[in-house]
Coordinates of C-alpha atoms in Angstrom, one line a residue:
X1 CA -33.1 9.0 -0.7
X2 CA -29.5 8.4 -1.8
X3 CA -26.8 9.1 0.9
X4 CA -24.7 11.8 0.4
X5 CA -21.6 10.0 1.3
X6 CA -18.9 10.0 -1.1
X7 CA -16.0 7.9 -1.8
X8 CA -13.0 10.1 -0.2
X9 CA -11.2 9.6 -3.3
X10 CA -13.4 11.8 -5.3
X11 CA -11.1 14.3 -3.8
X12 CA -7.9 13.8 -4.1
X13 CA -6.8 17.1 -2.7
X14 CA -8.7 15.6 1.2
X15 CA -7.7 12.0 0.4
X16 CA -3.7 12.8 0.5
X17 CA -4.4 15.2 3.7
X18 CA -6.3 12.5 5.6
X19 CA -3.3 9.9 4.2
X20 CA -0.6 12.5 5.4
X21 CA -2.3 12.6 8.4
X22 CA -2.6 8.7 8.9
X23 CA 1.5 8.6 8.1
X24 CA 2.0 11.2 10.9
X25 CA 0.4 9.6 13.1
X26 CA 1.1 6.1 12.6
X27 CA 3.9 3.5 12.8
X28 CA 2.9 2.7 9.1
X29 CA 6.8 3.8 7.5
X30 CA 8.2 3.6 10.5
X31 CA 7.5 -0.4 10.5
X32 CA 8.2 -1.0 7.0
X33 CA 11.5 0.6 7.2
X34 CA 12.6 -1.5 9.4
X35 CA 11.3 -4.7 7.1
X36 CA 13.4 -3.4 4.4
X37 CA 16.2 -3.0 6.9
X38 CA 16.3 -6.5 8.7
X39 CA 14.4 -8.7 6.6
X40 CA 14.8 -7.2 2.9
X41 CA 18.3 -8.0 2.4
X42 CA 17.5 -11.9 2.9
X43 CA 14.3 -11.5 0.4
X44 CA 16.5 -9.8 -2.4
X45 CA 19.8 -11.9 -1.8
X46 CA 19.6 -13.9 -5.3
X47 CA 17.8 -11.8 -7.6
X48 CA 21.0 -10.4 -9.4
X49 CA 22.8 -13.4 -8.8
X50 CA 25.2 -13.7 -12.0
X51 CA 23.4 -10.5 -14.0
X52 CA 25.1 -7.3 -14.8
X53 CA 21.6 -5.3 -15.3
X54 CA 18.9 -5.5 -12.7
X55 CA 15.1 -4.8 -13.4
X56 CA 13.0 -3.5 -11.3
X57 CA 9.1 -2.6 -11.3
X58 CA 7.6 -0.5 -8.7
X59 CA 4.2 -1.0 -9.3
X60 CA 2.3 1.9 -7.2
X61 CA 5.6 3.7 -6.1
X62 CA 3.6 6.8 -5.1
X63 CA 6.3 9.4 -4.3
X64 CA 9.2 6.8 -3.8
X65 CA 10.0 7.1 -0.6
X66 CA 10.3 3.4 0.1
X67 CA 11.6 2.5 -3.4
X68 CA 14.6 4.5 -2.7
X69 CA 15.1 2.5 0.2
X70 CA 14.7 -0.3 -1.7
X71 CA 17.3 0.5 -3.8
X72 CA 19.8 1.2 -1.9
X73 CA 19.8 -2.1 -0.1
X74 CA 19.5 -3.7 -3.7
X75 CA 22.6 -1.7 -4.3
X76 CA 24.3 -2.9 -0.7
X77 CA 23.8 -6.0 -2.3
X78 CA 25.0 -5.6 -5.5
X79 CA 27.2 -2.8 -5.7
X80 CA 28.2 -1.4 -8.5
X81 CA 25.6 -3.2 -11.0
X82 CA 23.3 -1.2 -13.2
X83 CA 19.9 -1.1 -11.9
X84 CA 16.5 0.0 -14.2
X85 CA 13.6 1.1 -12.1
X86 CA 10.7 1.2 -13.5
X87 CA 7.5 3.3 -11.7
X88 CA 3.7 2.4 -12.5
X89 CA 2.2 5.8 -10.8
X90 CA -1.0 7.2 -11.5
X91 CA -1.0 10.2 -9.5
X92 CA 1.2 12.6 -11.3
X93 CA 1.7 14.9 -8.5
X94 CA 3.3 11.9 -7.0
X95 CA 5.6 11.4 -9.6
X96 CA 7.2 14.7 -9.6
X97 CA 7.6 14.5 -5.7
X98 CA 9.4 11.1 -6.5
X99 CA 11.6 12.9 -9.2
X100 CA 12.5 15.8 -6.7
X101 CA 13.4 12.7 -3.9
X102 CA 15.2 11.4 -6.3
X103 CA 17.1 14.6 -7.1
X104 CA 17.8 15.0 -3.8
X105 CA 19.5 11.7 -3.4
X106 CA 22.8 11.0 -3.6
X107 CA 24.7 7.3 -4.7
X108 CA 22.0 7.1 -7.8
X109 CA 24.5 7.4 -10.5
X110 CA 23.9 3.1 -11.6
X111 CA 19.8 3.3 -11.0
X112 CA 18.5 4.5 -14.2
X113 CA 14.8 5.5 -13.6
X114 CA 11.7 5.1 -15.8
X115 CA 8.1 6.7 -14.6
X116 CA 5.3 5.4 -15.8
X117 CA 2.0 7.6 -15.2
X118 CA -0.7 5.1 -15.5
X119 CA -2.7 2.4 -13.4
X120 CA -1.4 -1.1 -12.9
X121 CA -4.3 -2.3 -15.4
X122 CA -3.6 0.5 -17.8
X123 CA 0.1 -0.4 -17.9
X124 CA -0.9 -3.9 -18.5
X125 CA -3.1 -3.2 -21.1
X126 CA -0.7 -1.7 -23.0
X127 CA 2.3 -4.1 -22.6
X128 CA -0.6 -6.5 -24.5
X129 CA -1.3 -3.9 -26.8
X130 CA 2.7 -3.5 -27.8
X131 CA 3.0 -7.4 -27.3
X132 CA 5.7 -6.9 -25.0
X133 CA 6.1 -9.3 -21.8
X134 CA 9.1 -7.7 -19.8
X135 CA 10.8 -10.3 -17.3
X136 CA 12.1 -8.5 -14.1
X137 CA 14.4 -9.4 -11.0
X138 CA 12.2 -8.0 -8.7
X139 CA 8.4 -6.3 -8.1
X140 CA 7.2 -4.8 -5.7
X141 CA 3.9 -3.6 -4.7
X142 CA 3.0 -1.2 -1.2
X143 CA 0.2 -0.3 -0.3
X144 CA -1.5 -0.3 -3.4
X145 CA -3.7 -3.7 -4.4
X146 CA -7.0 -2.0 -2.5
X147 CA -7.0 0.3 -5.8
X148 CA -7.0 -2.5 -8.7
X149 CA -10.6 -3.8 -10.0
X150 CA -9.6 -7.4 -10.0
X151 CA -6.9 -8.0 -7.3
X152 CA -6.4 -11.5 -8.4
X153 CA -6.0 -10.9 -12.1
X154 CA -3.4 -8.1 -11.1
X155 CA -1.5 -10.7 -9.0
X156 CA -1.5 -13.2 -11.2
X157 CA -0.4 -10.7 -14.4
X158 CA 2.6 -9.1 -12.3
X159 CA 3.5 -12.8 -11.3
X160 CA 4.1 -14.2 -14.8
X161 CA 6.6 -11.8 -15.4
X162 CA 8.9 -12.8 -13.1
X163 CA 12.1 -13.7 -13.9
X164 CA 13.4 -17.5 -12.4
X165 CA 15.1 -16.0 -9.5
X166 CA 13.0 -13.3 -9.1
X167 CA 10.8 -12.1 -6.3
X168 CA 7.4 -11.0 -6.3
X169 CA 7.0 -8.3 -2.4
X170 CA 3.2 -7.2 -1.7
X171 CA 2.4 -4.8 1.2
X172 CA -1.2 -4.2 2.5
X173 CA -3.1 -4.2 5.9
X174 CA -3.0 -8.2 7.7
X175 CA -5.6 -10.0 8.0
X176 CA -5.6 -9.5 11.9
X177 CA -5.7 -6.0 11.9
X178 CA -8.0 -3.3 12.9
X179 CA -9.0 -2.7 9.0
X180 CA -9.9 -6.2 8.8
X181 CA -12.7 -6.0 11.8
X182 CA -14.0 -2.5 10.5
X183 CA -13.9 -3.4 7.1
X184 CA -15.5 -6.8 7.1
X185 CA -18.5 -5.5 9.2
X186 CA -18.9 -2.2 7.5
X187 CA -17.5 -1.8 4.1
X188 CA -21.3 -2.6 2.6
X189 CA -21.9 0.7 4.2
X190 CA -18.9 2.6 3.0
X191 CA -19.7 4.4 -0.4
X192 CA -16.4 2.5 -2.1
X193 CA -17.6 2.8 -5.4
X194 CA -15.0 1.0 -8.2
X195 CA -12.3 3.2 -6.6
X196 CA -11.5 1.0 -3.8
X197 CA -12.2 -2.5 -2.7
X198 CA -11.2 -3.9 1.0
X199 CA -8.7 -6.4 1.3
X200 CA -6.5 -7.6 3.6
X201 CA -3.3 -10.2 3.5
X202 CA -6.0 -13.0 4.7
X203 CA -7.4 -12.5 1.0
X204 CA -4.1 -12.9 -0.6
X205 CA -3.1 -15.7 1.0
X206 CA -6.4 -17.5 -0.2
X207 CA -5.7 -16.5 -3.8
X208 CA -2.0 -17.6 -3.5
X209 CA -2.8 -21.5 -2.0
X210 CA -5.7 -21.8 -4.5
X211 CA -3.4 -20.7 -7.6
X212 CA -0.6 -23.0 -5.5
X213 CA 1.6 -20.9 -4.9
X214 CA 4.7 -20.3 -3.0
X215 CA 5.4 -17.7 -0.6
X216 CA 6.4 -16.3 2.9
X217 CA 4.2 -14.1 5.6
X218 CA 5.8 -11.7 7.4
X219 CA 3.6 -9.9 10.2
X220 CA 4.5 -6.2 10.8
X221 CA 3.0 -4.9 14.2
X222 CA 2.0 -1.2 13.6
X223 CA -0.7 1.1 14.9
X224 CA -2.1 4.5 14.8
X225 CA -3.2 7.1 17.3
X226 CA -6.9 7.6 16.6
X227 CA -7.7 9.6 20.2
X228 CA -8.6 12.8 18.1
X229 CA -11.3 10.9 16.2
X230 CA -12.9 10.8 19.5
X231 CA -13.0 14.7 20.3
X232 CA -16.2 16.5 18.4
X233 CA -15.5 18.8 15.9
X234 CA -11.4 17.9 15.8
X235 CA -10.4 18.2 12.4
X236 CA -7.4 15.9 12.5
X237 CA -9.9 13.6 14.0
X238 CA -12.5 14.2 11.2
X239 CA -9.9 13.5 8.3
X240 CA -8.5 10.6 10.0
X241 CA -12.0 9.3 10.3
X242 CA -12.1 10.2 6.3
X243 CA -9.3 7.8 6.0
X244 CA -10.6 4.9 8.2
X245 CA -14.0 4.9 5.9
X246 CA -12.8 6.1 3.0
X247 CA -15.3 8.2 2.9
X248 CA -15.1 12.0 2.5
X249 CA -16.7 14.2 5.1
X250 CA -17.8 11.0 6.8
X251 CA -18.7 12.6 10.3
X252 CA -20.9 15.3 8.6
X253 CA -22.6 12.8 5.7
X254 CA -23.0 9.6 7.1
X255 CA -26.2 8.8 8.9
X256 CA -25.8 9.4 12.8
X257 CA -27.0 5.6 13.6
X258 CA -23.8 4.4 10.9
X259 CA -21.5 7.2 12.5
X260 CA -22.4 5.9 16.3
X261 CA -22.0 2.1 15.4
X262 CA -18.6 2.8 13.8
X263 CA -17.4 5.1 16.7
X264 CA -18.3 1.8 19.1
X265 CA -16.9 -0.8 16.8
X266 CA -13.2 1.4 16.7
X267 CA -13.4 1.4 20.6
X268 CA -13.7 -2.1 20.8
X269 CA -10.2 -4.4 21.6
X270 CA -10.8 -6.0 18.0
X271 CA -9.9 -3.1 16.4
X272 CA -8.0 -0.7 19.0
X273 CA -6.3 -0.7 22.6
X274 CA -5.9 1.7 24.8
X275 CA -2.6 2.9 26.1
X276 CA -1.7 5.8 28.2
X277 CA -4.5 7.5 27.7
X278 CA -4.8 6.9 23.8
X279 CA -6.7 5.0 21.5
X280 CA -4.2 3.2 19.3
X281 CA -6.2 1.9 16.4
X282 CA -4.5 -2.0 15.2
X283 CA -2.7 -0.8 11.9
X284 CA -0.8 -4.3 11.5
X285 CA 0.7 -5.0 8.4
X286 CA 1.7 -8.1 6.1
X287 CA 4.6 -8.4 3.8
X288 CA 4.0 -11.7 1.3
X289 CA 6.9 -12.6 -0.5
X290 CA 5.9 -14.9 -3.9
X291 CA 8.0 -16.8 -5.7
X292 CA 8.3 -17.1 -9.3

């Protein structure tokens, strides 16, 4: 008998709920803003060196939040130079929330924005198609590599069109993080479909030292506040749970034996401690910084 689980992103409309949810209750921005704050500046401090235009590609820029922050430390940097932003964004409900943010910002007046509503492969398709190969100053991808069908292929395309003093900035879930233990014993069980695929910064750093590459690792120490997945019936619970799996509905479709191991496994120190009464699931992040 085929399971009735589902991928959670069959339906959008639960998957951003359960990934609203998982931003509300984790240190997942809060812990990247203060990358961008600290450590950004020193990643992006030659990549206009000498240039009066500055290219940039946000590839997966969702509804911009952290491109704008982006920006304006790219801006710190270089004041005054023109900036192009270009967005690869599927999603586009995303897009227009990006293009109110962006109304709503002030200082914009030298960032000239492009948004591109497409998929990372379909983008690259048709930059073949059109024989173009764009250089840019600086790309950056957050959060998004777990929705590409080849990561390496992706990595490797977005690479090559770096220019020399350019900067290549991936974001995804560490290698020693919660995800990784839940994932790696699980995922088979997961219904991922082509959607999704696991993978952590442990994956990316194989890629990048077999394709000898260079790059930095930056650990970012984040968690989230799973205590309501514990409480039956809790809907926040239930729709963070969604998120965890990426499966929709997972406590009502996924075979009580699959739902008990998985409750057991997030309860375990591998993948969660508990503090002041909560169980704060390991949401560590990795920032890898390539070089051209």
């Amino acid at each position: 008998m085929a399971s009735p689980m589902r991928s959670l992103l069959t339906d959008p409309t639960r998957y951003l709920q359960s990934f609203h949810l998982f931003l509300a209750n984790s240190t997942e921005h809060q812990c990247m803003q203060e990358f961008m704050e600290r450590q950004l500046p020193d990643v992006i401090a030659s990549i206009g060196n000498g240039k009066s235009t500055i290219n940039i590609l946000s590839v997966g820029g969702g509804a911009g939040e952290m491109d704008l922050l982006i920006l304006s430390k790219v801006q710190a940097r270089y004041p005054g130079v023109t900036i192009n932003n270009d967005v690869i964004e599927p999603n586009a409900d995303q897009i227009f929330k990006y293009k109110e943010r962006v109304a709503e910002t002030s200082n914009l007046e030298n960032v000239k924005f492009t948004w591109h509503e497409e998929t990372a492969y379909e983008y690259e398709s048709r930059m073949n198609a059109e024989k173009k190969s764009k250089k840019w100053d600086f790309i950056h991808m957050i959060q998004m590599l777990y929705y590409v069908k080849d990561v390496p292929a992706t990595i490797r395309y977005f690479h090559s069109l770096l220019e020399t003093q350019a900067k290549l900035l991936i974001i995804l879930v560490s290698g020693v993080s919660g995800w990784e233990t839940l994932w790696k014993k699980y995922w088979s069980s997961f219904p991922l479909d082509d959607l999704c695929s696991y993978v952590s910064s442990a994956d990316i750093k194989r890629m990048l030292d077999s394709a000898g590459l260079k790059y930095q690792l930056h650990e970012l120490p984040s968690h989230m506040d799973i205590t309501s997945c514990f409480i039956e019936g809790n809907k926040d619970g239930e729709l963070l749970l969604d998120f965890l799996t990426e499966t929709c509905e997972f406590s009502k479709t996924a075979p009580p034996e699959l739902k008990r191991q998985v409750m057991e496994e997030l309860r375990k120190p591998e993948c969660s401690e508990r503090r002041d009464g909560k169980v704060l699931f390991n949401n560590n992040l990795s920032v890898i910084v390539i070089e051209p």
